[in-house]
Short mmCIF file of C-alpha atoms in Angstrom, two decimals:
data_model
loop_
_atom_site.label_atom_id
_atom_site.label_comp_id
_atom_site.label_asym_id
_atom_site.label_seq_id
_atom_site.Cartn_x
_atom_site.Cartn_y
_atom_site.Cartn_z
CA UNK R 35 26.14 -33.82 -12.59
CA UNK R 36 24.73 -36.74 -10.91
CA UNK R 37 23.97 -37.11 -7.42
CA UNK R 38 23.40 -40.19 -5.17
CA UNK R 39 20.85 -39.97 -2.57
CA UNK R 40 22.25 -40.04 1.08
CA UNK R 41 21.15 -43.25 2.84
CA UNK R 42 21.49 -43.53 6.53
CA UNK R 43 23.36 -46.54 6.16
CA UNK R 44 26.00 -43.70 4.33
CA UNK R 45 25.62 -41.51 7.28
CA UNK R 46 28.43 -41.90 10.44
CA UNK R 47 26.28 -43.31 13.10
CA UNK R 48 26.05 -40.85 15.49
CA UNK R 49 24.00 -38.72 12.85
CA UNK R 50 21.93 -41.77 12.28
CA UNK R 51 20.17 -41.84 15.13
CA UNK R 52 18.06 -39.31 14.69
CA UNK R 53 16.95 -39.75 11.43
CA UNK R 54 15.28 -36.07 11.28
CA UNK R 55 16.86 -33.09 10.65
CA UNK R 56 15.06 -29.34 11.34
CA UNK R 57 15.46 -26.66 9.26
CA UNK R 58 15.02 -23.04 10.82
CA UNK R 59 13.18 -20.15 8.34
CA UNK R 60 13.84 -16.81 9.68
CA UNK R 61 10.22 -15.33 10.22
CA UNK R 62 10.26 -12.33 7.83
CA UNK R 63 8.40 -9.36 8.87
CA UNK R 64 6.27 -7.50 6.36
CA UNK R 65 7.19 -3.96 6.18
CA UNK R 66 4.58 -1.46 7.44
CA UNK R 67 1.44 -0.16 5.66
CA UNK R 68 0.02 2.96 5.34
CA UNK R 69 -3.37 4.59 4.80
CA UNK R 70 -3.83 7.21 1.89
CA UNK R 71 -6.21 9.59 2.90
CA UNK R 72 -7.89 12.52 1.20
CA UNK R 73 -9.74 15.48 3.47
CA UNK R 74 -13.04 17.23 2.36
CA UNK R 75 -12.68 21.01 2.42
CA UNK R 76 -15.04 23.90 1.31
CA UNK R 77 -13.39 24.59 -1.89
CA UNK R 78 -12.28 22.21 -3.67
CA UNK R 79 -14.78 20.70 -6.60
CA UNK R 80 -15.67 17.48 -6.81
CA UNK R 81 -15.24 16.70 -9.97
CA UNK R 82 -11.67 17.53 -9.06
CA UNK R 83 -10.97 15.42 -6.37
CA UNK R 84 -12.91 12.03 -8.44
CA UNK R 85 -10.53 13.21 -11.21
CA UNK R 86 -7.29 12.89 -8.52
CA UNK R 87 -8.85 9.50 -7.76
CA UNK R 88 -8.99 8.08 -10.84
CA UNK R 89 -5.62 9.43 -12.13
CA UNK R 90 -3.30 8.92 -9.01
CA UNK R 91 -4.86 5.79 -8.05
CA UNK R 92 -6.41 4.42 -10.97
CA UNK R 93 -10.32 4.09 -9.47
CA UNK R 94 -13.03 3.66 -12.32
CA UNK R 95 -15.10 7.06 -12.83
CA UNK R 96 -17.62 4.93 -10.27
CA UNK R 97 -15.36 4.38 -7.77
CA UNK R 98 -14.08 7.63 -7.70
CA UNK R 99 -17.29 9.28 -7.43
CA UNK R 100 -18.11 7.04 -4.24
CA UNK R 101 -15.13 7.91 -2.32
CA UNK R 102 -15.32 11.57 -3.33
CA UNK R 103 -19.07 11.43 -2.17
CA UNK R 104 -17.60 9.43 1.46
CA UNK R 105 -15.00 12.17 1.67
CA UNK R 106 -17.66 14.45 1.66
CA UNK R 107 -19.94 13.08 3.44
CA UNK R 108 -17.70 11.76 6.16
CA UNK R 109 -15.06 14.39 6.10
CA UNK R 110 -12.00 11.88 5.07
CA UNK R 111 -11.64 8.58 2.92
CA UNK R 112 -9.01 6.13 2.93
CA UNK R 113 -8.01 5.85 -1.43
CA UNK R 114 -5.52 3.21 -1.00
CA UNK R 115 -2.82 1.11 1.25
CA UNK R 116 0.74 1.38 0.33
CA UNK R 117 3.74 0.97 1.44
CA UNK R 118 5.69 4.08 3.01
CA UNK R 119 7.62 5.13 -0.44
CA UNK R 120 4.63 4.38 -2.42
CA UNK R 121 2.12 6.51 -0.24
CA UNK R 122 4.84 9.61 0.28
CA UNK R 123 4.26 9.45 -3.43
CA UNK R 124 1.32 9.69 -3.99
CA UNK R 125 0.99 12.25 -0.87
CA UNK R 126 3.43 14.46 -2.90
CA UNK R 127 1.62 13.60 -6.45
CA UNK R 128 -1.73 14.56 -5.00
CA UNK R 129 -0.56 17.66 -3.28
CA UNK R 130 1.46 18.88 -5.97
CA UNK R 131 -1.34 18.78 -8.49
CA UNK R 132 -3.81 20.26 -6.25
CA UNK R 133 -1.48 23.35 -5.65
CA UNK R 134 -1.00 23.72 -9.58
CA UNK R 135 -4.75 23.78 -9.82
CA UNK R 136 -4.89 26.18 -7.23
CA UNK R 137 -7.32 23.84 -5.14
CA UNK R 138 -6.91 23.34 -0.86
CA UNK R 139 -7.57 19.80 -1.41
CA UNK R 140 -5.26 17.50 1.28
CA UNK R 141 -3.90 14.40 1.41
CA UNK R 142 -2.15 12.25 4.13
CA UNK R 143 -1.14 9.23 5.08
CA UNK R 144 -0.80 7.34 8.39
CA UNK R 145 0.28 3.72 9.52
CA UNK R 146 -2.15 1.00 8.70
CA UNK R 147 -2.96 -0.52 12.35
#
């Protein structure tokens, strides 16, 4: 199919005049975010919780062992940013694993600011 380019000679006179014609893009809004976190307790070991890290959200055994050492330390660590079905997920994941391993550990998630 061939098409011939519209010259403004081609275009009723009215239109023309302006010469320029605007295009409005409807601003999309990114969906929310939201913070993964994992709590310290008493109990759980921490070899468990860098093992949760590196298989639920695939962190190097050096990674891991940092954030498990700032969840410690600190009390809580943020492990990732999803969005809302992906960090449910992994809440559930997480949970679920640490319950069939008999360990306290907890996860969470809140809204990214």
């Amino acid at each position: 199919m061939h098409l011939e380019p519209l010259m403004m000679a081609d275009m009723p006179e009215d239109e023309s005049e302006t010469g320029v014609m605007t295009k409005t893009k409807p601003k999309t809004q990114r969906p929310p975010r939201y913070k993964v976190m994992l709590l310290n307790d008493d109990y759980t070991p921490m070899e468990f919780v860098v093992m949760v890290l590196e298989r639920f959200f695939g962190m190097t055994h050096a990674q891991a062992f940092e954030i498990m050492l700032t969840v410690h330390k600190k009390g809580l660590a943020v492990v990732g940013v999803f969005s809302h079905e992906i960090a449910e997920t992994k809440v559930a994941q997480v949970m679920d694993f640490a319950r069939r391993h008999q360990h306290p550990l907890q996860c969470t998630m809140e809204k990214e600011d």
